[in-house]
Amino acid sequence: MKAEESRAMEIYKRVTLLLIFLTIFSSVATTASPWIPMEGNNPASYCLSWRLAIETNNVRAWRTVPLQCMRYVEVYMLAGQYDRDVQLIVEHIRVYLNEIVLPGDGMDAWILDVDDTCFSNVYYYRLKRYGCDPYDPTGFRTWAMKGESPAIQPVLELFSDLIETGFKVFLVTGRDEETLRQATVENLHNQGFTGYERLIMRTPENKKQSATTYKTTIRKQLMEEGYRIWGNVGDQWSDLQGDYSGNRTFKIPNPMYFVP
């Protein structure tokens, strides 16, 4: 009898301790801050979630990259993942291109943004801690005037194919025409972007417009000229949003800065 009572008491103690443990664990799990570095919730995991949020335009009007994500952005941009992402996007653009039958009247247009779409400014932004520092218009203008931005290779290959297929390619950029046109033309030429229909840049008339308004106005003008915009590629949502955006839009990833 005493042996049975002893076993019952032992079971009771174990069950009691288990309940106490579960109660404590449940309390910690429900009250812990979501930003505490835990397994599955470390800084790298947060930065991956942050990049997903900005690329899907769920986080808007952000001014700088979170400081804890500087190393993450550096690795993303330079260690191969960015290149693979761009390559995949271009492959899907090609799938779409294969579905298009051009009428052949010379009015089939395709729009490409320039900065961080046709060529990359990652070497400039490396000096700005990959976007952790605030935007520096003077510094960027000085960089752009050097004309040293390298082509983003998959986009350059896409550009060449668009020209060969018969599209009129319009390069639409937020760069200032008065100060940066010559440097931009030379940079494009030196990197292999030749044969485009028109390079459209900001003028005093639209200098104060938001990027979305400015680019929407340009697309509207092109359509009023009779062009059909089959595709529109850019690294900013402001390249793609607004009216007259084209039959399909494609976004190139860019976790380094946001243009409203």
PDB file of C-alpha atoms in Angstrom:
ATOM      1  CA  MET A   1       0.000   0.000   0.000  1.00  0.00           C
ATOM      2  CA  LYS A   2       2.819   2.356   0.936  1.00  0.00           C
ATOM      3  CA  ALA A   3       4.600   1.549  -2.349  1.00  0.00           C
ATOM      4  CA  GLU A   4       1.501   2.515  -4.357  1.00  0.00           C
ATOM      5  CA  GLU A   5       1.106   5.747  -2.388  1.00  0.00           C
ATOM      6  CA  SER A   6       4.759   6.551  -3.014  1.00  0.00           C
ATOM      7  CA  ARG A   7       4.403   5.994  -6.768  1.00  0.00           C
ATOM      8  CA  ALA A   8       1.248   8.116  -6.842  1.00  0.00           C
ATOM      9  CA  MET A   9       3.025  10.941  -5.013  1.00  0.00           C
ATOM     10  CA  GLU A  10       5.947  10.760  -7.434  1.00  0.00           C
ATOM     11  CA  ILE A  11       3.627  10.976 -10.438  1.00  0.00           C
ATOM     12  CA  TYR A  12       1.823  13.891  -8.812  1.00  0.00           C
ATOM     13  CA  LYS A  13       5.099  15.755  -8.316  1.00  0.00           C
ATOM     14  CA  ARG A  14       6.185  15.188 -11.917  1.00  0.00           C
ATOM     15  CA  VAL A  15       2.849  16.346 -13.306  1.00  0.00           C
ATOM     16  CA  THR A  16       2.955  19.422 -11.075  1.00  0.00           C
ATOM     17  CA  LEU A  17       6.494  20.314 -12.186  1.00  0.00           C
ATOM     18  CA  LEU A  18       5.532  19.818 -15.843  1.00  0.00           C
ATOM     19  CA  LEU A  19       2.541  22.142 -15.483  1.00  0.00           C
ATOM     20  CA  ILE A  20       4.692  24.776 -13.796  1.00  0.00           C
ATOM     21  CA  PHE A  21       7.288  24.544 -16.604  1.00  0.00           C
ATOM     22  CA  LEU A  22       4.651  24.831 -19.312  1.00  0.00           C
ATOM     23  CA  THR A  23       3.087  27.842 -17.615  1.00  0.00           C
ATOM     24  CA  ILE A  24       6.447  29.641 -17.401  1.00  0.00           C
ATOM     25  CA  PHE A  25       7.378  28.775 -21.001  1.00  0.00           C
ATOM     26  CA  SER A  26       4.006  29.954 -22.311  1.00  0.00           C
ATOM     27  CA  SER A  27       4.376  33.260 -20.476  1.00  0.00           C
ATOM     28  CA  VAL A  28       7.838  33.894 -21.914  1.00  0.00           C
ATOM     29  CA  ALA A  29       6.793  32.949 -25.436  1.00  0.00           C
ATOM     30  CA  THR A  30       3.864  35.357 -25.448  1.00  0.00           C
ATOM     31  CA  THR A  31       5.596  38.328 -23.849  1.00  0.00           C
ATOM     32  CA  ALA A  32       9.005  38.214 -25.525  1.00  0.00           C
ATOM     33  CA  SER A  33       9.792  41.177 -27.799  1.00  0.00           C
ATOM     34  CA  PRO A  34       9.648  40.215 -31.517  1.00  0.00           C
ATOM     35  CA  TRP A  35      13.024  41.917 -32.006  1.00  0.00           C
ATOM     36  CA  ILE A  36      14.965  39.905 -29.390  1.00  0.00           C
ATOM     37  CA  PRO A  37      17.645  37.945 -31.273  1.00  0.00           C
ATOM     38  CA  MET A  38      16.337  34.398 -30.930  1.00  0.00           C
ATOM     39  CA  GLU A  39      16.649  31.356 -33.105  1.00  0.00           C
ATOM     40  CA  GLY A  40      14.725  32.177 -36.283  1.00  0.00           C
ATOM     41  CA  ASN A  41      14.520  35.831 -35.275  1.00  0.00           C
ATOM     42  CA  ASN A  42      18.119  37.046 -35.441  1.00  0.00           C
ATOM     43  CA  PRO A  43      19.225  40.306 -37.128  1.00  0.00           C
ATOM     44  CA  ALA A  44      19.780  38.595 -40.479  1.00  0.00           C
ATOM     45  CA  SER A  45      16.269  37.172 -40.313  1.00  0.00           C
ATOM     46  CA  TYR A  46      14.863  40.631 -39.546  1.00  0.00           C
ATOM     47  CA  CYS A  47      16.777  42.177 -42.477  1.00  0.00           C
ATOM     48  CA  LEU A  48      15.464  39.524 -44.842  1.00  0.00           C
ATOM     49  CA  SER A  49      11.928  40.371 -43.725  1.00  0.00           C
ATOM     50  CA  TRP A  50      12.660  44.090 -44.074  1.00  0.00           C
ATOM     51  CA  ARG A  51      13.947  43.647 -47.631  1.00  0.00           C
ATOM     52  CA  LEU A  52      10.878  41.631 -48.570  1.00  0.00           C
ATOM     53  CA  ALA A  53       8.663  44.384 -47.142  1.00  0.00           C
ATOM     54  CA  ILE A  54      10.320  47.165 -49.131  1.00  0.00           C
ATOM     55  CA  GLU A  55      10.439  45.177 -52.369  1.00  0.00           C
ATOM     56  CA  THR A  56       6.718  44.496 -52.116  1.00  0.00           C
ATOM     57  CA  ASN A  57       6.093  48.186 -51.339  1.00  0.00           C
ATOM     58  CA  ASN A  58       4.617  47.428 -47.931  1.00  0.00           C
ATOM     59  CA  VAL A  59       7.177  49.718 -46.299  1.00  0.00           C
ATOM     60  CA  ARG A  60       7.072  53.088 -48.004  1.00  0.00           C
ATOM     61  CA  ALA A  61       8.905  56.400 -47.860  1.00  0.00           C
ATOM     62  CA  TRP A  62      11.799  54.914 -45.915  1.00  0.00           C
ATOM     63  CA  ARG A  63      14.779  57.256 -45.771  1.00  0.00           C
ATOM     64  CA  THR A  64      17.677  54.987 -44.864  1.00  0.00           C
ATOM     65  CA  VAL A  65      18.551  51.325 -44.537  1.00  0.00           C
ATOM     66  CA  PRO A  66      18.385  50.160 -40.887  1.00  0.00           C
ATOM     67  CA  LEU A  67      21.895  50.305 -39.498  1.00  0.00           C
ATOM     68  CA  GLN A  68      21.762  46.676 -38.336  1.00  0.00           C
ATOM     69  CA  CYS A  69      21.115  45.686 -41.964  1.00  0.00           C
ATOM     70  CA  MET A  70      24.182  47.324 -43.526  1.00  0.00           C
ATOM     71  CA  ARG A  71      26.180  44.096 -43.628  1.00  0.00           C
ATOM     72  CA  TYR A  72      23.147  42.162 -44.877  1.00  0.00           C
ATOM     73  CA  VAL A  73      22.629  44.588 -47.787  1.00  0.00           C
ATOM     74  CA  GLU A  74      26.336  44.486 -48.623  1.00  0.00           C
ATOM     75  CA  VAL A  75      26.321  40.701 -48.817  1.00  0.00           C
ATOM     76  CA  TYR A  76      23.075  40.682 -50.792  1.00  0.00           C
ATOM     77  CA  MET A  77      24.368  43.161 -53.368  1.00  0.00           C
ATOM     78  CA  LEU A  78      27.893  41.793 -53.788  1.00  0.00           C
ATOM     79  CA  ALA A  79      27.880  38.077 -52.942  1.00  0.00           C
ATOM     80  CA  GLY A  80      25.689  36.873 -55.791  1.00  0.00           C
ATOM     81  CA  GLN A  81      22.079  36.856 -54.616  1.00  0.00           C
ATOM     82  CA  TYR A  82      21.258  40.211 -56.217  1.00  0.00           C
ATOM     83  CA  ASP A  83      22.696  39.003 -59.527  1.00  0.00           C
ATOM     84  CA  ARG A  84      20.640  35.814 -59.349  1.00  0.00           C
ATOM     85  CA  ASP A  85      17.484  37.782 -58.554  1.00  0.00           C
ATOM     86  CA  VAL A  86      17.987  40.117 -61.508  1.00  0.00           C
ATOM     87  CA  GLN A  87      18.718  37.190 -63.805  1.00  0.00           C
ATOM     88  CA  LEU A  88      15.493  35.468 -62.771  1.00  0.00           C
ATOM     89  CA  ILE A  89      13.454  38.613 -63.393  1.00  0.00           C
ATOM     90  CA  VAL A  90      14.975  39.041 -66.843  1.00  0.00           C
ATOM     91  CA  GLU A  91      14.225  35.401 -67.641  1.00  0.00           C
ATOM     92  CA  HIS A  92      10.555  36.038 -66.881  1.00  0.00           C
ATOM     93  CA  ILE A  93      10.617  39.173 -69.030  1.00  0.00           C
ATOM     94  CA  ARG A  94      11.858  36.989 -71.872  1.00  0.00           C
ATOM     95  CA  VAL A  95       8.967  34.583 -71.329  1.00  0.00           C
ATOM     96  CA  TYR A  96       6.608  37.519 -71.739  1.00  0.00           C
ATOM     97  CA  LEU A  97       8.500  38.782 -74.798  1.00  0.00           C
ATOM     98  CA  ASN A  98       8.043  35.439 -76.517  1.00  0.00           C
ATOM     99  CA  GLU A  99       4.283  35.902 -76.238  1.00  0.00           C
ATOM    100  CA  ILE A 100       4.261  39.256 -78.066  1.00  0.00           C
ATOM    101  CA  VAL A 101       3.587  39.527 -81.783  1.00  0.00           C
ATOM    102  CA  LEU A 102       4.637  42.970 -82.975  1.00  0.00           C
ATOM    103  CA  PRO A 103       2.458  44.645 -85.632  1.00  0.00           C
ATOM    104  CA  GLY A 104       5.593  45.957 -87.308  1.00  0.00           C
ATOM    105  CA  ASP A 105       4.527  49.588 -87.605  1.00  0.00           C
ATOM    106  CA  GLY A 106       7.414  50.918 -85.538  1.00  0.00           C
ATOM    107  CA  MET A 107       5.247  52.080 -82.654  1.00  0.00           C
ATOM    108  CA  ASP A 108       5.989  49.351 -80.129  1.00  0.00           C
ATOM    109  CA  ALA A 109       7.719  50.843 -77.096  1.00  0.00           C
ATOM    110  CA  TRP A 110       9.563  49.531 -74.091  1.00  0.00           C
ATOM    111  CA  ILE A 111      10.621  51.716 -71.159  1.00  0.00           C
ATOM    112  CA  LEU A 112      13.718  51.238 -69.037  1.00  0.00           C
ATOM    113  CA  ASP A 113      14.804  53.267 -66.041  1.00  0.00           C
ATOM    114  CA  VAL A 114      18.535  54.079 -65.946  1.00  0.00           C
ATOM    115  CA  ASP A 115      20.046  54.184 -62.446  1.00  0.00           C
ATOM    116  CA  ASP A 116      20.226  50.728 -60.873  1.00  0.00           C
ATOM    117  CA  THR A 117      18.199  49.353 -63.746  1.00  0.00           C
ATOM    118  CA  CYS A 118      20.477  49.755 -66.781  1.00  0.00           C
ATOM    119  CA  PHE A 119      23.612  50.330 -64.784  1.00  0.00           C
ATOM    120  CA  SER A 120      24.584  49.946 -61.145  1.00  0.00           C
ATOM    121  CA  ASN A 121      25.562  52.542 -58.557  1.00  0.00           C
ATOM    122  CA  VAL A 122      26.504  50.005 -55.902  1.00  0.00           C
ATOM    123  CA  TYR A 123      30.097  51.248 -55.785  1.00  0.00           C
ATOM    124  CA  TYR A 124      28.863  54.735 -54.939  1.00  0.00           C
ATOM    125  CA  TYR A 125      26.480  53.425 -52.292  1.00  0.00           C
ATOM    126  CA  ARG A 126      29.265  51.371 -50.774  1.00  0.00           C
ATOM    127  CA  LEU A 127      30.720  54.721 -49.682  1.00  0.00           C
ATOM    128  CA  LYS A 128      27.308  55.588 -48.216  1.00  0.00           C
ATOM    129  CA  ARG A 129      27.173  52.401 -46.158  1.00  0.00           C
ATOM    130  CA  TYR A 130      24.797  50.796 -48.657  1.00  0.00           C
ATOM    131  CA  GLY A 131      22.024  53.268 -47.911  1.00  0.00           C
ATOM    132  CA  CYS A 132      22.460  53.598 -44.153  1.00  0.00           C
ATOM    133  CA  ASP A 133      23.526  57.214 -44.745  1.00  0.00           C
ATOM    134  CA  PRO A 134      20.871  59.729 -45.895  1.00  0.00           C
ATOM    135  CA  TYR A 135      20.627  60.564 -49.589  1.00  0.00           C
ATOM    136  CA  ASP A 136      23.320  63.022 -50.659  1.00  0.00           C
ATOM    137  CA  PRO A 137      22.299  64.773 -53.912  1.00  0.00           C
ATOM    138  CA  THR A 138      25.611  66.603 -54.283  1.00  0.00           C
ATOM    139  CA  GLY A 139      27.630  63.459 -53.715  1.00  0.00           C
ATOM    140  CA  PHE A 140      25.541  61.460 -56.170  1.00  0.00           C
ATOM    141  CA  ARG A 141      25.784  64.173 -58.835  1.00  0.00           C
ATOM    142  CA  THR A 142      29.570  64.159 -58.450  1.00  0.00           C
ATOM    143  CA  TRP A 143      29.575  60.360 -58.870  1.00  0.00           C
ATOM    144  CA  ALA A 144      27.231  60.439 -61.867  1.00  0.00           C
ATOM    145  CA  MET A 145      29.349  63.044 -63.672  1.00  0.00           C
ATOM    146  CA  LYS A 146      32.270  60.590 -63.643  1.00  0.00           C
ATOM    147  CA  GLY A 147      30.274  58.242 -65.881  1.00  0.00           C
ATOM    148  CA  GLU A 148      31.724  55.128 -64.279  1.00  0.00           C
ATOM    149  CA  SER A 149      28.585  53.140 -63.447  1.00  0.00           C
ATOM    150  CA  PRO A 150      28.900  49.557 -64.754  1.00  0.00           C
ATOM    151  CA  ALA A 151      26.122  47.916 -66.738  1.00  0.00           C
ATOM    152  CA  ILE A 152      23.827  45.431 -65.049  1.00  0.00           C
ATOM    153  CA  GLN A 153      24.634  42.621 -67.449  1.00  0.00           C
ATOM    154  CA  PRO A 154      21.279  40.796 -67.680  1.00  0.00           C
ATOM    155  CA  VAL A 155      19.509  44.109 -68.366  1.00  0.00           C
ATOM    156  CA  LEU A 156      22.091  45.054 -71.004  1.00  0.00           C
ATOM    157  CA  GLU A 157      21.450  41.732 -72.736  1.00  0.00           C
ATOM    158  CA  LEU A 158      17.706  42.324 -72.495  1.00  0.00           C
ATOM    159  CA  PHE A 159      18.169  45.822 -73.940  1.00  0.00           C
ATOM    160  CA  SER A 160      20.053  44.434 -76.931  1.00  0.00           C
ATOM    161  CA  ASP A 161      17.372  41.823 -77.550  1.00  0.00           C
ATOM    162  CA  LEU A 162      14.629  44.453 -77.376  1.00  0.00           C
ATOM    163  CA  ILE A 163      16.391  46.549 -80.013  1.00  0.00           C
ATOM    164  CA  GLU A 164      16.972  43.520 -82.231  1.00  0.00           C
ATOM    165  CA  THR A 165      13.338  42.402 -81.902  1.00  0.00           C
ATOM    166  CA  GLY A 166      12.059  45.762 -83.117  1.00  0.00           C
ATOM    167  CA  PHE A 167      11.049  47.616 -79.963  1.00  0.00           C
ATOM    168  CA  LYS A 168      11.673  51.332 -79.615  1.00  0.00           C
ATOM    169  CA  VAL A 169      13.428  51.552 -76.259  1.00  0.00           C
ATOM    170  CA  PHE A 170      12.964  54.718 -74.234  1.00  0.00           C
ATOM    171  CA  LEU A 171      15.303  55.364 -71.327  1.00  0.00           C
ATOM    172  CA  VAL A 172      13.465  57.469 -68.749  1.00  0.00           C
ATOM    173  CA  THR A 173      15.537  58.755 -65.853  1.00  0.00           C
ATOM    174  CA  GLY A 174      15.153  61.185 -62.988  1.00  0.00           C
ATOM    175  CA  ARG A 175      18.609  62.605 -63.687  1.00  0.00           C
ATOM    176  CA  ASP A 176      18.864  66.313 -64.444  1.00  0.00           C
ATOM    177  CA  GLU A 177      19.276  67.002 -68.152  1.00  0.00           C
ATOM    178  CA  GLU A 178      21.198  70.242 -67.788  1.00  0.00           C
ATOM    179  CA  THR A 179      23.989  68.911 -65.567  1.00  0.00           C
ATOM    180  CA  LEU A 180      24.107  65.182 -66.293  1.00  0.00           C
ATOM    181  CA  ARG A 181      23.048  64.582 -69.879  1.00  0.00           C
ATOM    182  CA  GLN A 182      26.497  64.359 -71.452  1.00  0.00           C
ATOM    183  CA  ALA A 183      27.917  62.163 -68.685  1.00  0.00           C
ATOM    184  CA  THR A 184      24.867  59.888 -68.827  1.00  0.00           C
ATOM    185  CA  VAL A 185      24.985  59.519 -72.622  1.00  0.00           C
ATOM    186  CA  GLU A 186      28.676  58.653 -72.482  1.00  0.00           C
ATOM    187  CA  ASN A 187      28.200  56.220 -69.583  1.00  0.00           C
ATOM    188  CA  LEU A 188      25.414  54.426 -71.469  1.00  0.00           C
ATOM    189  CA  HIS A 189      27.445  54.291 -74.670  1.00  0.00           C
ATOM    190  CA  ASN A 190      30.568  53.024 -72.935  1.00  0.00           C
ATOM    191  CA  GLN A 191      28.589  50.245 -71.286  1.00  0.00           C
ATOM    192  CA  GLY A 192      26.947  49.091 -74.512  1.00  0.00           C
ATOM    193  CA  PHE A 193      23.562  50.815 -74.363  1.00  0.00           C
ATOM    194  CA  THR A 194      23.377  52.042 -77.956  1.00  0.00           C
ATOM    195  CA  GLY A 195      20.490  52.208 -80.390  1.00  0.00           C
ATOM    196  CA  TYR A 196      17.783  53.369 -77.982  1.00  0.00           C
ATOM    197  CA  GLU A 197      15.077  55.642 -79.344  1.00  0.00           C
ATOM    198  CA  ARG A 198      15.325  58.431 -76.794  1.00  0.00           C
ATOM    199  CA  LEU A 199      16.933  59.312 -73.466  1.00  0.00           C
ATOM    200  CA  ILE A 200      14.413  61.336 -71.462  1.00  0.00           C
ATOM    201  CA  MET A 201      15.664  63.326 -68.467  1.00  0.00           C
ATOM    202  CA  ARG A 202      14.262  65.880 -66.044  1.00  0.00           C
ATOM    203  CA  THR A 203      13.993  69.472 -67.243  1.00  0.00           C
ATOM    204  CA  PRO A 204      13.238  72.694 -65.332  1.00  0.00           C
ATOM    205  CA  GLU A 205       9.552  72.209 -66.206  1.00  0.00           C
ATOM    206  CA  ASN A 206       9.224  68.919 -64.301  1.00  0.00           C
ATOM    207  CA  LYS A 207      12.105  69.218 -61.857  1.00  0.00           C
ATOM    208  CA  LYS A 208       9.841  69.672 -58.830  1.00  0.00           C
ATOM    209  CA  GLN A 209       7.445  66.860 -59.682  1.00  0.00           C
ATOM    210  CA  SER A 210       7.523  63.605 -57.753  1.00  0.00           C
ATOM    211  CA  ALA A 211       9.103  60.712 -59.602  1.00  0.00           C
ATOM    212  CA  THR A 212       5.732  59.038 -60.029  1.00  0.00           C
ATOM    213  CA  THR A 213       4.129  62.170 -61.509  1.00  0.00           C
ATOM    214  CA  TYR A 214       7.099  62.909 -63.748  1.00  0.00           C
ATOM    215  CA  LYS A 215       7.315  59.414 -65.190  1.00  0.00           C
ATOM    216  CA  THR A 216       3.550  59.101 -65.581  1.00  0.00           C
ATOM    217  CA  THR A 217       3.552  62.341 -67.590  1.00  0.00           C
ATOM    218  CA  ILE A 218       6.332  61.044 -69.851  1.00  0.00           C
ATOM    219  CA  ARG A 219       4.487  57.786 -70.500  1.00  0.00           C
ATOM    220  CA  LYS A 220       1.295  59.696 -71.260  1.00  0.00           C
ATOM    221  CA  GLN A 221       3.152  61.799 -73.817  1.00  0.00           C
ATOM    222  CA  LEU A 222       4.575  58.700 -75.481  1.00  0.00           C
ATOM    223  CA  MET A 223       1.148  57.112 -75.772  1.00  0.00           C
ATOM    224  CA  GLU A 224      -0.265  60.348 -77.175  1.00  0.00           C
ATOM    225  CA  GLU A 225       2.457  60.113 -79.838  1.00  0.00           C
ATOM    226  CA  GLY A 226       0.955  56.745 -80.770  1.00  0.00           C
ATOM    227  CA  TYR A 227       3.347  54.369 -79.037  1.00  0.00           C
ATOM    228  CA  ARG A 228       2.171  51.153 -77.421  1.00  0.00           C
ATOM    229  CA  ILE A 229       4.046  50.533 -74.168  1.00  0.00           C
ATOM    230  CA  TRP A 230       4.513  46.790 -73.933  1.00  0.00           C
ATOM    231  CA  GLY A 231       6.838  46.763 -70.954  1.00  0.00           C
ATOM    232  CA  ASN A 232       8.244  48.989 -68.231  1.00  0.00           C
ATOM    233  CA  VAL A 233      11.264  48.054 -66.083  1.00  0.00           C
ATOM    234  CA  GLY A 234      12.609  49.943 -63.080  1.00  0.00           C
ATOM    235  CA  ASP A 235      14.164  49.501 -59.657  1.00  0.00           C
ATOM    236  CA  GLN A 236      11.736  51.888 -57.897  1.00  0.00           C
ATOM    237  CA  TRP A 237       8.008  51.591 -57.451  1.00  0.00           C
ATOM    238  CA  SER A 238       7.791  55.201 -58.619  1.00  0.00           C
ATOM    239  CA  ASP A 239       9.128  53.985 -62.000  1.00  0.00           C
ATOM    240  CA  LEU A 240       6.145  51.678 -62.366  1.00  0.00           C
ATOM    241  CA  GLN A 241       3.195  53.249 -60.577  1.00  0.00           C
ATOM    242  CA  GLY A 242       0.692  55.724 -61.965  1.00  0.00           C
ATOM    243  CA  ASP A 243      -1.311  55.696 -65.177  1.00  0.00           C
ATOM    244  CA  TYR A 244      -0.033  54.589 -68.596  1.00  0.00           C
ATOM    245  CA  SER A 245       2.400  52.193 -66.906  1.00  0.00           C
ATOM    246  CA  GLY A 246       2.382  49.760 -69.828  1.00  0.00           C
ATOM    247  CA  ASN A 247       1.048  46.307 -70.513  1.00  0.00           C
ATOM    248  CA  ARG A 248       3.484  44.704 -68.023  1.00  0.00           C
ATOM    249  CA  THR A 249       5.765  46.133 -65.357  1.00  0.00           C
ATOM    250  CA  PHE A 250       8.853  44.473 -63.885  1.00  0.00           C
ATOM    251  CA  LYS A 251      10.722  45.610 -60.791  1.00  0.00           C
ATOM    252  CA  ILE A 252      14.466  45.221 -60.381  1.00  0.00           C
ATOM    253  CA  PRO A 253      15.400  44.774 -56.682  1.00  0.00           C
ATOM    254  CA  ASN A 254      17.027  47.681 -54.867  1.00  0.00           C
ATOM    255  CA  PRO A 255      17.379  47.632 -51.061  1.00  0.00           C
ATOM    256  CA  MET A 256      19.710  50.678 -50.954  1.00  0.00           C
ATOM    257  CA  TYR A 257      17.340  53.625 -51.426  1.00  0.00           C
ATOM    258  CA  PHE A 258      13.746  54.703 -52.019  1.00  0.00           C
ATOM    259  CA  VAL A 259      12.610  57.340 -54.540  1.00  0.00           C
ATOM    260  CA  PRO A 260       9.083  58.669 -53.830  1.00  0.00           C
TER     261      PRO A 260
END
